[in-house]
Coordinates of C-alpha atoms and ligand atoms in Angstrom, one line a residue:
M1 CA 7.8 16.7 -28.0
S2 CA 10.4 14.6 -26.1
V3 CA 9.6 13.3 -22.7
V4 CA 12.2 11.8 -20.3
V5 CA 10.8 9.9 -17.3
L6 CA 13.2 9.3 -14.4
G7 CA 12.0 6.2 -12.6
G8 CA 9.9 3.3 -14.0
G9 CA 7.5 2.5 -11.1
P10 CA 3.7 3.1 -11.4
G11 CA 4.3 6.9 -11.4
G12 CA 6.7 6.7 -14.3
Y13 CA 5.5 3.8 -16.5
E14 CA 1.9 4.9 -16.6
A15 CA 3.1 8.4 -17.5
A16 CA 5.3 6.9 -20.3
L17 CA 2.3 5.0 -21.7
V18 CA 0.2 8.2 -21.9
A19 CA 3.0 10.2 -23.4
A20 CA 3.6 7.6 -26.1
H21 CA -0.2 7.5 -26.8
L22 CA -0.2 11.2 -27.2
G23 CA 2.6 11.0 -29.8
A24 CA 5.7 12.1 -27.8
A25 CA 9.1 10.5 -28.1
V26 CA 9.6 8.9 -24.7
T27 CA 12.6 7.6 -22.8
V28 CA 12.3 5.9 -19.4
V29 CA 15.5 5.8 -17.3
D30 CA 15.2 3.3 -14.5
R31 CA 17.7 1.8 -12.1
D32 CA 16.1 -1.3 -10.7
G33 CA 13.6 -2.7 -13.2
L34 CA 10.3 -1.6 -14.7
G35 CA 7.4 -1.6 -12.3
G36 CA 9.7 -0.1 -9.6
A37 CA 9.5 -0.9 -6.0
A38 CA 5.8 -1.4 -6.3
V39 CA 6.2 -4.4 -8.5
L40 CA 9.7 -5.7 -7.4
T41 CA 9.8 -5.4 -3.7
D42 CA 6.8 -3.7 -2.1
C43 CA 3.2 -3.8 -3.2
V44 CA 3.2 -6.9 -5.5
P45 CA 5.4 -9.2 -3.3
S46 CA 3.6 -8.3 -0.1
K47 CA 0.2 -8.9 -1.6
A48 CA 1.4 -12.2 -3.0
L49 CA 2.6 -13.2 0.4
V50 CA -0.7 -12.2 1.9
S51 CA -2.4 -14.5 -0.7
T52 CA -0.5 -17.5 0.7
S53 CA -1.3 -16.5 4.2
N54 CA -5.0 -16.1 3.3
S55 CA -5.0 -19.6 1.8
L56 CA -3.8 -21.1 5.0
S57 CA -6.4 -19.1 7.0
Q58 CA -9.1 -20.4 4.7
I59 CA -8.1 -24.0 5.7
E60 CA -8.6 -23.0 9.3
V61 CA -11.9 -21.4 8.5
A62 CA -13.0 -24.5 6.7
G63 CA -12.5 -26.5 10.0
G64 CA -15.1 -24.2 11.5
L65 CA -17.5 -24.9 8.7
G66 CA -17.4 -28.7 9.2
V67 CA -14.5 -29.7 6.9
R68 CA -12.4 -32.4 8.4
F69 CA -8.7 -33.2 7.5
E70 CA -7.5 -36.7 7.6
G71 CA -5.0 -37.4 10.3
A72 CA -5.2 -33.8 11.7
E73 CA -7.1 -32.4 14.6
C74 CA -7.7 -29.1 12.8
G75 CA -6.9 -27.4 9.6
H76 CA -3.9 -25.6 11.0
E77 CA -2.1 -28.9 11.6
A78 CA -3.0 -30.1 8.1
A79 CA -1.2 -27.4 6.2
S80 CA 2.0 -25.3 6.4
A81 CA 3.9 -22.9 4.3
D82 CA 7.1 -23.9 2.4
L83 CA 8.8 -20.6 2.5
V84 CA 11.3 -21.4 -0.2
A85 CA 8.5 -22.2 -2.6
V86 CA 6.4 -19.2 -1.4
N87 CA 9.3 -16.8 -2.0
E88 CA 10.3 -18.3 -5.3
R89 CA 6.7 -17.9 -6.6
I90 CA 6.6 -14.3 -5.3
L91 CA 9.9 -13.3 -7.0
D92 CA 9.0 -15.1 -10.2
L93 CA 5.6 -13.3 -10.2
A94 CA 7.3 -9.9 -9.6
A95 CA 9.9 -10.5 -12.3
A96 CA 7.2 -11.6 -14.8
Q97 CA 5.1 -8.5 -14.1
S98 CA 8.1 -6.3 -14.5
R99 CA 8.8 -8.0 -17.9
D100 CA 5.2 -7.5 -19.0
I101 CA 5.4 -3.8 -18.2
E102 CA 8.7 -3.5 -20.1
E103 CA 7.2 -5.3 -23.1
R104 CA 4.1 -3.1 -23.1
L105 CA 6.3 0.1 -23.1
E106 CA 8.5 -1.3 -25.9
T107 CA 5.4 -2.2 -27.9
V108 CA 4.2 1.5 -27.9
G109 CA 7.7 2.7 -28.8
V110 CA 9.1 3.8 -25.5
R111 CA 12.9 3.7 -25.2
I112 CA 13.9 2.1 -21.9
C113 CA 17.4 2.7 -20.4
R114 CA 18.6 0.8 -17.5
G115 CA 20.6 3.4 -15.6
V116 CA 20.9 5.9 -12.8
G117 CA 19.7 9.3 -13.9
R118 CA 20.0 12.8 -12.6
L119 CA 18.7 16.2 -13.7
L120 CA 21.4 18.2 -15.4
S121 CA 19.0 21.1 -16.1
P122 CA 15.3 21.4 -16.5
V123 CA 15.7 20.2 -20.1
R124 CA 18.4 17.7 -19.8
V125 CA 18.8 14.4 -17.9
G126 CA 22.2 12.6 -17.4
M127 CA 22.3 8.9 -17.2
A128 CA 24.9 6.4 -16.2
R129 CA 24.1 2.9 -17.5
V130 CA 24.0 0.1 -14.9
S131 CA 24.7 -3.5 -15.5
M132 CA 22.8 -6.4 -13.8
D133 CA 25.3 -6.2 -10.8
L134 CA 24.5 -2.4 -10.6
A135 CA 28.0 -1.4 -11.7
T136 CA 27.7 1.9 -13.5
G137 CA 29.0 2.2 -17.0
A138 CA 28.7 4.5 -20.0
T139 CA 27.0 7.8 -19.6
E140 CA 24.6 9.6 -21.8
E141 CA 22.7 12.9 -21.9
L142 CA 19.1 13.1 -22.9
D143 CA 17.4 16.3 -24.0
A144 CA 13.8 16.7 -23.0
D145 CA 10.9 19.2 -23.5
V146 CA 9.3 17.6 -20.4
V147 CA 10.9 15.7 -17.5
L148 CA 8.9 13.6 -15.1
I149 CA 10.6 12.6 -11.8
S150 CA 9.2 9.5 -10.3
T151 CA 12.0 8.0 -8.3
G152 CA 9.9 6.6 -5.5
A153 CA 11.0 6.0 -1.9
T154 CA 13.1 3.6 0.0
P155 CA 12.7 2.0 3.5
R156 CA 13.7 4.3 6.4
V157 CA 16.4 2.6 8.5
M158 CA 17.5 3.5 12.1
D159 CA 21.2 3.9 12.8
S160 CA 20.6 1.8 15.9
A161 CA 19.1 -1.1 13.9
L162 CA 21.0 -1.4 10.6
P163 CA 19.5 -4.1 8.4
D164 CA 21.8 -7.0 7.6
G165 CA 19.5 -8.8 5.2
D166 CA 19.7 -11.9 7.4
R167 CA 18.1 -11.3 10.7
I168 CA 17.5 -7.5 10.8
L169 CA 15.4 -6.9 7.7
T170 CA 13.6 -4.2 5.7
W171 CA 10.4 -5.3 4.0
Q172 CA 12.4 -5.4 0.7
Q173 CA 14.7 -8.2 2.1
L174 CA 12.0 -10.6 3.2
Y175 CA 11.8 -12.6 0.0
A176 CA 15.3 -13.9 0.3
L177 CA 14.5 -15.8 3.5
K178 CA 14.9 -19.5 3.2
E179 CA 13.1 -20.4 6.4
L180 CA 10.0 -19.0 8.1
P181 CA 11.0 -16.8 11.0
K182 CA 10.3 -18.6 14.2
R183 CA 9.6 -15.5 16.2
L184 CA 9.3 -12.3 14.1
V185 CA 9.5 -8.9 15.9
V186 CA 7.8 -6.3 13.6
V187 CA 8.8 -2.8 14.5
G188 CA 6.1 -0.3 13.3
S189 CA 2.3 -0.8 13.3
G190 CA 1.5 1.3 10.3
V191 CA 0.0 -0.2 7.1
T192 CA 3.2 -2.1 6.1
G193 CA 3.9 -3.4 9.6
A194 CA 0.4 -4.5 10.2
E195 CA 0.0 -6.2 6.9
L196 CA 3.3 -8.1 7.1
A197 CA 2.9 -9.0 10.8
D198 CA -0.5 -10.5 10.0
A199 CA 0.8 -12.3 6.9
Y200 CA 3.7 -14.0 8.9
L201 CA 1.3 -14.9 11.7
G202 CA -0.9 -16.6 9.1
L203 CA 2.1 -18.4 7.7
G204 CA 2.9 -19.8 11.2
S205 CA 5.5 -17.5 12.7
E206 CA 5.2 -16.3 16.3
V207 CA 4.8 -12.5 15.9
V208 CA 5.4 -9.6 18.2
L209 CA 4.2 -6.2 16.9
V210 CA 5.9 -3.2 18.5
S211 CA 3.7 -0.2 18.2
S212 CA 4.7 3.2 19.4
R213 CA 1.1 4.4 19.6
D214 CA -2.0 3.6 21.7
R215 CA -3.2 1.2 19.1
V216 CA -2.1 -0.4 15.8
L217 CA -2.8 1.5 12.5
P218 CA -2.8 5.0 14.0
G219 CA -4.3 7.3 11.5
E220 CA -6.8 4.8 10.2
D221 CA -10.5 4.6 11.3
A222 CA -10.4 3.9 15.0
D223 CA -13.2 1.3 15.0
A224 CA -11.4 -0.5 12.2
A225 CA -8.1 -0.5 14.0
T226 CA -9.7 -1.8 17.1
V227 CA -11.3 -4.7 15.2
I228 CA -7.9 -5.6 13.7
E229 CA -6.0 -5.3 17.0
D230 CA -8.6 -7.6 18.7
V231 CA -8.2 -10.1 15.8
F232 CA -4.4 -10.0 16.0
R233 CA -4.5 -10.7 19.7
R234 CA -7.1 -13.4 19.4
R235 CA -5.0 -15.2 16.8
G236 CA -2.0 -15.1 19.1
M237 CA 0.0 -12.1 18.1
Q238 CA 1.7 -10.2 20.9
V239 CA 0.9 -6.5 20.4
L240 CA 3.0 -4.1 22.4
N241 CA 1.3 -0.7 22.4
R242 CA 3.0 2.6 23.5
S243 CA 6.3 0.8 23.0
R244 CA 8.9 2.7 20.9
A245 CA 11.8 0.7 19.6
A246 CA 15.2 2.3 20.2
G247 CA 17.3 -0.2 18.3
A248 CA 17.9 -3.8 17.3
R249 CA 21.0 -6.0 17.5
R250 CA 22.1 -9.5 16.6
V251 CA 22.6 -11.8 19.5
G252 CA 23.7 -15.3 18.7
D253 CA 21.2 -16.9 16.3
G254 CA 18.6 -14.2 16.9
V255 CA 17.9 -10.6 17.5
V256 CA 17.1 -8.4 20.5
V257 CA 15.0 -5.3 20.0
T258 CA 15.5 -2.6 22.7
L259 CA 12.6 -0.4 23.6
E260 CA 13.0 3.2 24.7
D261 CA 11.8 2.4 28.2
G262 CA 14.6 -0.2 28.5
R263 CA 12.6 -3.4 27.9
E264 CA 14.0 -5.9 25.5
V265 CA 12.1 -8.1 23.1
S266 CA 13.9 -11.1 21.6
G267 CA 13.1 -12.9 18.4
S268 CA 14.7 -14.9 15.6
H269 CA 14.2 -12.0 13.1
V270 CA 13.2 -8.3 13.2
L271 CA 11.3 -6.5 10.5
L272 CA 11.7 -2.8 10.4
A273 CA 8.6 -1.0 9.1
V274 CA 9.2 2.5 10.2
G275 CA 8.4 4.5 7.1
S276 CA 10.0 5.5 3.9
I277 CA 12.3 8.3 2.7
P278 CA 12.0 9.8 -0.8
Q279 CA 14.7 9.1 -3.3
T280 CA 15.4 12.7 -4.2
R281 CA 18.9 13.2 -2.9
D282 CA 21.9 13.8 -5.2
I283 CA 19.8 13.8 -8.4
G284 CA 20.3 17.4 -9.2
L285 CA 16.9 18.6 -8.1
S286 CA 17.8 21.6 -5.9
E287 CA 20.5 22.6 -8.4
A288 CA 17.8 22.8 -11.1
G289 CA 15.6 24.9 -8.8
V290 CA 13.1 22.1 -7.9
V291 CA 11.7 22.9 -4.5
L292 CA 11.7 20.1 -1.9
S293 CA 10.0 20.0 1.5
D294 CA 11.9 19.5 4.7
S295 CA 11.2 15.8 4.5
G296 CA 12.9 15.7 1.0
H297 CA 9.7 15.3 -0.9
I298 CA 9.3 17.1 -4.2
Q299 CA 6.6 19.8 -3.9
V300 CA 3.9 19.5 -6.6
D301 CA 0.5 20.9 -7.3
R302 CA -2.6 19.0 -8.2
V303 CA -1.5 18.6 -11.9
S304 CA 2.0 17.3 -10.7
R305 CA 3.9 20.5 -11.6
T306 CA 7.1 21.2 -9.6
S307 CA 8.4 24.7 -9.0
V308 CA 10.3 24.5 -12.3
R309 CA 8.5 24.9 -15.7
G310 CA 8.5 21.6 -17.7
V311 CA 9.6 19.5 -14.7
Y312 CA 6.8 17.4 -13.2
A313 CA 6.9 14.8 -10.4
A314 CA 4.7 11.8 -9.5
G315 CA 4.5 9.1 -6.9
D316 CA 6.2 8.5 -3.6
C317 CA 8.9 11.0 -4.2
T318 CA 6.2 13.7 -3.9
G319 CA 4.8 12.4 -0.6
V320 CA 1.2 13.2 -1.7
L321 CA -0.2 9.7 -0.8
P322 CA 2.0 6.7 -0.9
L323 CA -0.1 4.4 -3.1
A324 CA 0.7 2.8 -6.4
S325 CA -2.8 3.9 -7.7
V326 CA -2.1 7.5 -6.7
A327 CA 1.4 7.5 -8.2
A328 CA 0.0 6.2 -11.5
M329 CA -2.8 8.9 -11.5
Q330 CA -0.3 11.6 -10.8
G331 CA 1.9 10.4 -13.6
R332 CA -1.0 10.3 -16.1
I333 CA -2.1 13.8 -15.0
A334 CA 1.4 15.2 -15.4
I335 CA 1.7 14.1 -18.9
S336 CA -1.8 15.1 -20.0
H337 CA -1.1 18.5 -18.6
A338 CA 2.4 18.8 -20.1
L339 CA 1.3 17.7 -23.5
G340 CA -1.9 19.8 -23.5
D341 CA -4.5 17.1 -23.3
A342 CA -7.6 17.4 -21.2
V343 CA -6.8 17.0 -17.5
A344 CA -8.7 16.9 -14.2
P345 CA -6.5 17.8 -11.2
L346 CA -5.8 15.1 -8.7
N347 CA -8.7 14.6 -6.2
L348 CA -7.5 12.8 -3.1
R349 CA -10.9 12.8 -1.5
D350 CA -12.2 10.0 -3.8
V351 CA -9.1 7.7 -3.5
S352 CA -10.0 4.1 -2.4
A353 CA -7.4 2.6 -0.2
N354 CA -7.1 -0.9 1.4
I355 CA -5.1 -2.5 4.2
F356 CA -4.6 -6.2 3.4
T357 CA -5.0 -7.6 6.8
E358 CA -7.5 -10.4 7.7
P359 CA -10.1 -8.9 7.6
E360 CA -9.2 -6.2 5.2
I361 CA -9.9 -2.5 5.9
A362 CA -11.0 -0.4 2.9
T363 CA -11.8 3.3 3.0
V364 CA -12.9 6.0 0.6
G365 CA -13.9 9.6 1.0
H366 CA -14.4 11.5 4.2
S367 CA -13.5 9.8 7.5
Q368 CA -15.0 9.4 10.9
R369 CA -12.4 12.0 12.1
D370 CA -13.8 14.5 9.6
V371 CA -17.3 13.9 11.0
D372 CA -16.2 14.0 14.6
E373 CA -14.1 17.2 14.2
G374 CA -16.9 18.9 12.3
T375 CA -14.8 19.2 9.0
V376 CA -18.0 18.0 7.4
D377 CA -21.6 18.2 8.6
A378 CA -22.5 14.5 8.3
R379 CA -23.9 11.5 10.1
A380 CA -22.6 8.0 10.3
V381 CA -24.1 4.5 10.5
M382 CA -22.1 1.4 11.3
L383 CA -23.4 -2.1 10.7
P384 CA -21.5 -5.0 12.2
L385 CA -20.7 -7.8 9.8
S386 CA -22.1 -10.3 12.3
T387 CA -25.6 -9.3 11.3
N388 CA -25.0 -10.0 7.6
P389 CA -26.4 -13.4 6.5
R390 CA -23.6 -14.1 4.0
A391 CA -21.0 -13.3 6.6
K392 CA -22.8 -15.7 9.0
M393 CA -22.7 -18.5 6.4
Q394 CA -19.0 -17.9 5.9
N395 CA -18.4 -17.6 9.6
A396 CA -16.9 -14.1 9.1
Q397 CA -17.7 -12.4 12.4
D398 CA -15.1 -9.6 12.5
G399 CA -15.8 -6.4 10.7
F400 CA -18.4 -3.8 9.8
I401 CA -19.8 -1.5 7.1
K402 CA -19.8 2.2 7.9
L403 CA -21.2 4.9 5.7
F404 CA -21.1 8.7 6.1
A405 CA -23.9 10.9 4.7
A406 CA -23.9 14.7 4.4
N407 CA -26.7 16.3 6.3
G408 CA -28.8 18.4 4.0
S409 CA -27.8 16.9 0.6
N410 CA -28.0 13.3 2.0
T411 CA -25.2 12.3 -0.3
I412 CA -22.8 9.5 0.6
I413 CA -19.5 11.2 1.3
G414 CA -17.4 8.3 2.6
G415 CA -17.3 4.9 4.0
V416 CA -15.2 2.2 5.7
V417 CA -15.5 -1.5 5.0
V418 CA -13.9 -4.0 7.3
A419 CA -14.5 -7.5 5.9
P420 CA -12.9 -10.3 4.0
Q421 CA -12.1 -8.8 0.6
A422 CA -13.1 -5.3 1.6
S423 CA -10.9 -4.2 -1.3
E424 CA -13.6 -5.4 -3.6
L425 CA -16.6 -4.3 -1.5
I426 CA -15.5 -0.7 -1.3
F427 CA -16.1 -0.1 -5.0
P428 CA -19.9 0.6 -4.8
V429 CA -19.2 3.0 -2.0
A430 CA -16.5 4.7 -4.1
L431 CA -18.9 5.0 -7.0
A432 CA -21.5 6.6 -4.6
V433 CA -18.9 9.0 -3.3
Q434 CA -17.5 9.9 -6.7
H435 CA -20.9 10.4 -8.3
R436 CA -22.5 12.1 -5.3
L437 CA -25.2 9.4 -5.0
T438 CA -27.8 10.0 -2.2
V439 CA -28.4 7.5 0.5
D440 CA -31.8 6.8 -1.1
Q441 CA -30.2 6.0 -4.5
V442 CA -27.9 3.5 -2.8
A443 CA -30.6 2.1 -0.5
N444 CA -33.0 1.6 -3.4
T445 CA -30.4 -0.4 -5.5
I446 CA -31.4 -4.1 -5.2
T447 CA -28.5 -6.2 -4.0
V448 CA -27.9 -9.9 -4.2
Y449 CA -29.3 -12.0 -1.4
P450 CA -27.3 -13.1 0.5
S451 CA -24.3 -10.9 0.0
M452 CA -22.0 -8.7 2.0
S453 CA -22.9 -5.8 -0.3
G454 CA -26.4 -6.1 1.1
S455 CA -25.1 -4.4 4.2
I456 CA -24.0 -1.4 2.2
A457 CA -27.6 -0.9 0.9
E458 CA -28.9 -1.6 4.5
A459 CA -26.5 1.0 6.0
A460 CA -27.8 3.5 3.4
R461 CA -31.4 2.6 4.4
R462 CA -30.5 3.4 8.0
L463 CA -29.2 6.8 6.9
H464 CA -32.5 7.7 5.2
S465 CA -33.7 11.0 6.4
V466 CA -37.4 12.1 6.5
H467 CA -36.4 15.8 6.9
Ligands
LIG1 C1 5.2 -3.2 1.7 C2 4.5 -2.2 0.8 C3 3.3 -2.6 0.3 C4 2.5 -1.8 -0.5 N1 1.3 -2.2 -1.0 C5 0.6 -1.3 -1.7 C6 -0.7 -1.7 -2.2 O1 -1.2 -2.8 -1.9 N2 -1.4 -0.9 -3.0 C7 -0.9 0.4 -3.3 O2 -1.6 1.1 -4.0 N3 0.3 0.8 -2.9 C8 1.1 -0.1 -2.1 N4 2.3 0.3 -1.6 C9 2.8 1.7 -2.0 C10 3.4 1.6 -3.4 O3 4.4 0.5 -3.5 C11 4.1 2.9 -3.8 O4 3.1 4.0 -3.6 C12 4.5 2.9 -5.2 O5 5.6 2.0 -5.4 C13 5.0 4.3 -5.7 O6 5.4 4.2 -7.0 P1 6.5 5.2 -7.6 O7 6.4 5.1 -9.1 O8 6.4 6.5 -7.0 O9 7.9 4.6 -7.1 P2 8.6 3.2 -7.1 O10 7.6 2.1 -7.3 O11 9.4 3.1 -5.9 O12 9.5 3.2 -8.4 C14 10.6 4.1 -8.5 C15 11.5 3.7 -9.5 O13 12.5 4.7 -9.7 C16 13.8 4.1 -9.9 N5 14.8 5.1 -9.5 C17 15.0 5.7 -8.3 N6 16.0 6.6 -8.4 C18 16.5 6.6 -9.7 C19 17.5 7.2 -10.4 N7 18.2 8.2 -9.8 N8 17.7 6.9 -11.7 C20 16.9 6.0 -12.3 N9 15.9 5.3 -11.7 C21 15.7 5.6 -10.4 C22 13.8 2.9 -9.0 O14 14.7 2.0 -9.5 C23 12.3 2.4 -9.2 O15 12.2 1.5 -10.2 C24 3.0 -0.5 -0.8 C25 4.2 -0.1 -0.3 C26 5.0 -0.9 0.6 C27 6.2 -0.4 1.2

């Protein structure tokens, strides 16, 4: 069997590994570099930036724990970020990770073609090779028994705020900056906007977050979003709620963002974080009969099949859930299904997700909204982090552990953790959700004392039902 994968991000390269493992002849056609936007411009760089910002915050926290810095009143004065070094490290790290993935694919015999591909038919992919400067060169046609489209998404831009890569920026352009933005206006308070606003605040920029909704992180757990917004404000971020940006323009050495109500917000830079659009145009999809939604996403079922037999799709181009982890799972499922291996359809209910703010917000399973709207018959318990002994020792006051238990079965069906490193703490909750553990099974598991995970067991104890 021959498999052609169009796009080498997590959706594509994970699929290619599975296909090679199952004995297929695999070609990956990729335009920008293995690892895709996840590794080169989005997920990996932003998390690496957050790591630097977290390190600076730790110095501030240390001040509160009695650490003194010679010649400085507080930790914040003792340390600062050298953005050139920070960005160099990030770009090196991303490039190295991309190379690692490329080598891994080559080791298992996957053919890698740097090029721009398009579907010529359900069984043929055309490719124009690209050189390092993205000039297109020789073309080639590749026959395939199975095609996987995993072309990802690209930042949405507004006609009234066209990025110039200098002062008006998408998140993909941040790592070319040579100086820390003095005053960064972040437009959009979804996950990307919130994470990057927080990271630059931690690095020392003044930050204004322009949010069109009542609160930041709309769509997330409301209690978690409230904690984060309070922390943002307390740390000095200016959060403008119910403020929709109409456009942004360069003025002298800076930028001015115009809001729909006529107000203007000035800054040295503006970061546009107003969503993504799928890269599905002009690659022959409709011509081959692949059905797209109005938003341009490829419609797929739970085993990643498109409307055309033999053509599968995975990742951000499907709009299923824009996470690298989900893209990879969709890709693996697609190939297992296509090549006749055992396959379990994608189950979004059990996906763990994290927002890398300080503190982090991690979620899994059913949400508070599901409970409130009666989608599930369940009860919730929320324990503030401030009651946890380990959190007290670390002076971590903001956050909570929340668990949802189904009435009747008493199984844990979801949870929210707002805490430092919530991304690590959510795993026991994810295990409980995935394996339908009861509140008593979680409650009776002995945790380390003192530990943040102790609050997970304690929340489960509070959910114990005698009926
Ligand atoms: C700022 C930011 C931070 C994020 N952080 C996280 C995180 O912490 N955790 C997480 O799970 N997710 C995170 N995400 C989401 C994650 O990056 C995406 O879900 C993931 O990149 C999707 O993978 P993909 O394979 O669908 O596409 P991509 O990673 O976008 O890869 C697509 C690839 O296809 C190639 N391509 C496109 N068109 C063509 C063509 N015609 N021919 C050849 N090649 C083509 C591109 O060159 C690219 O290499 C983040 C997203 C953003 C924006």
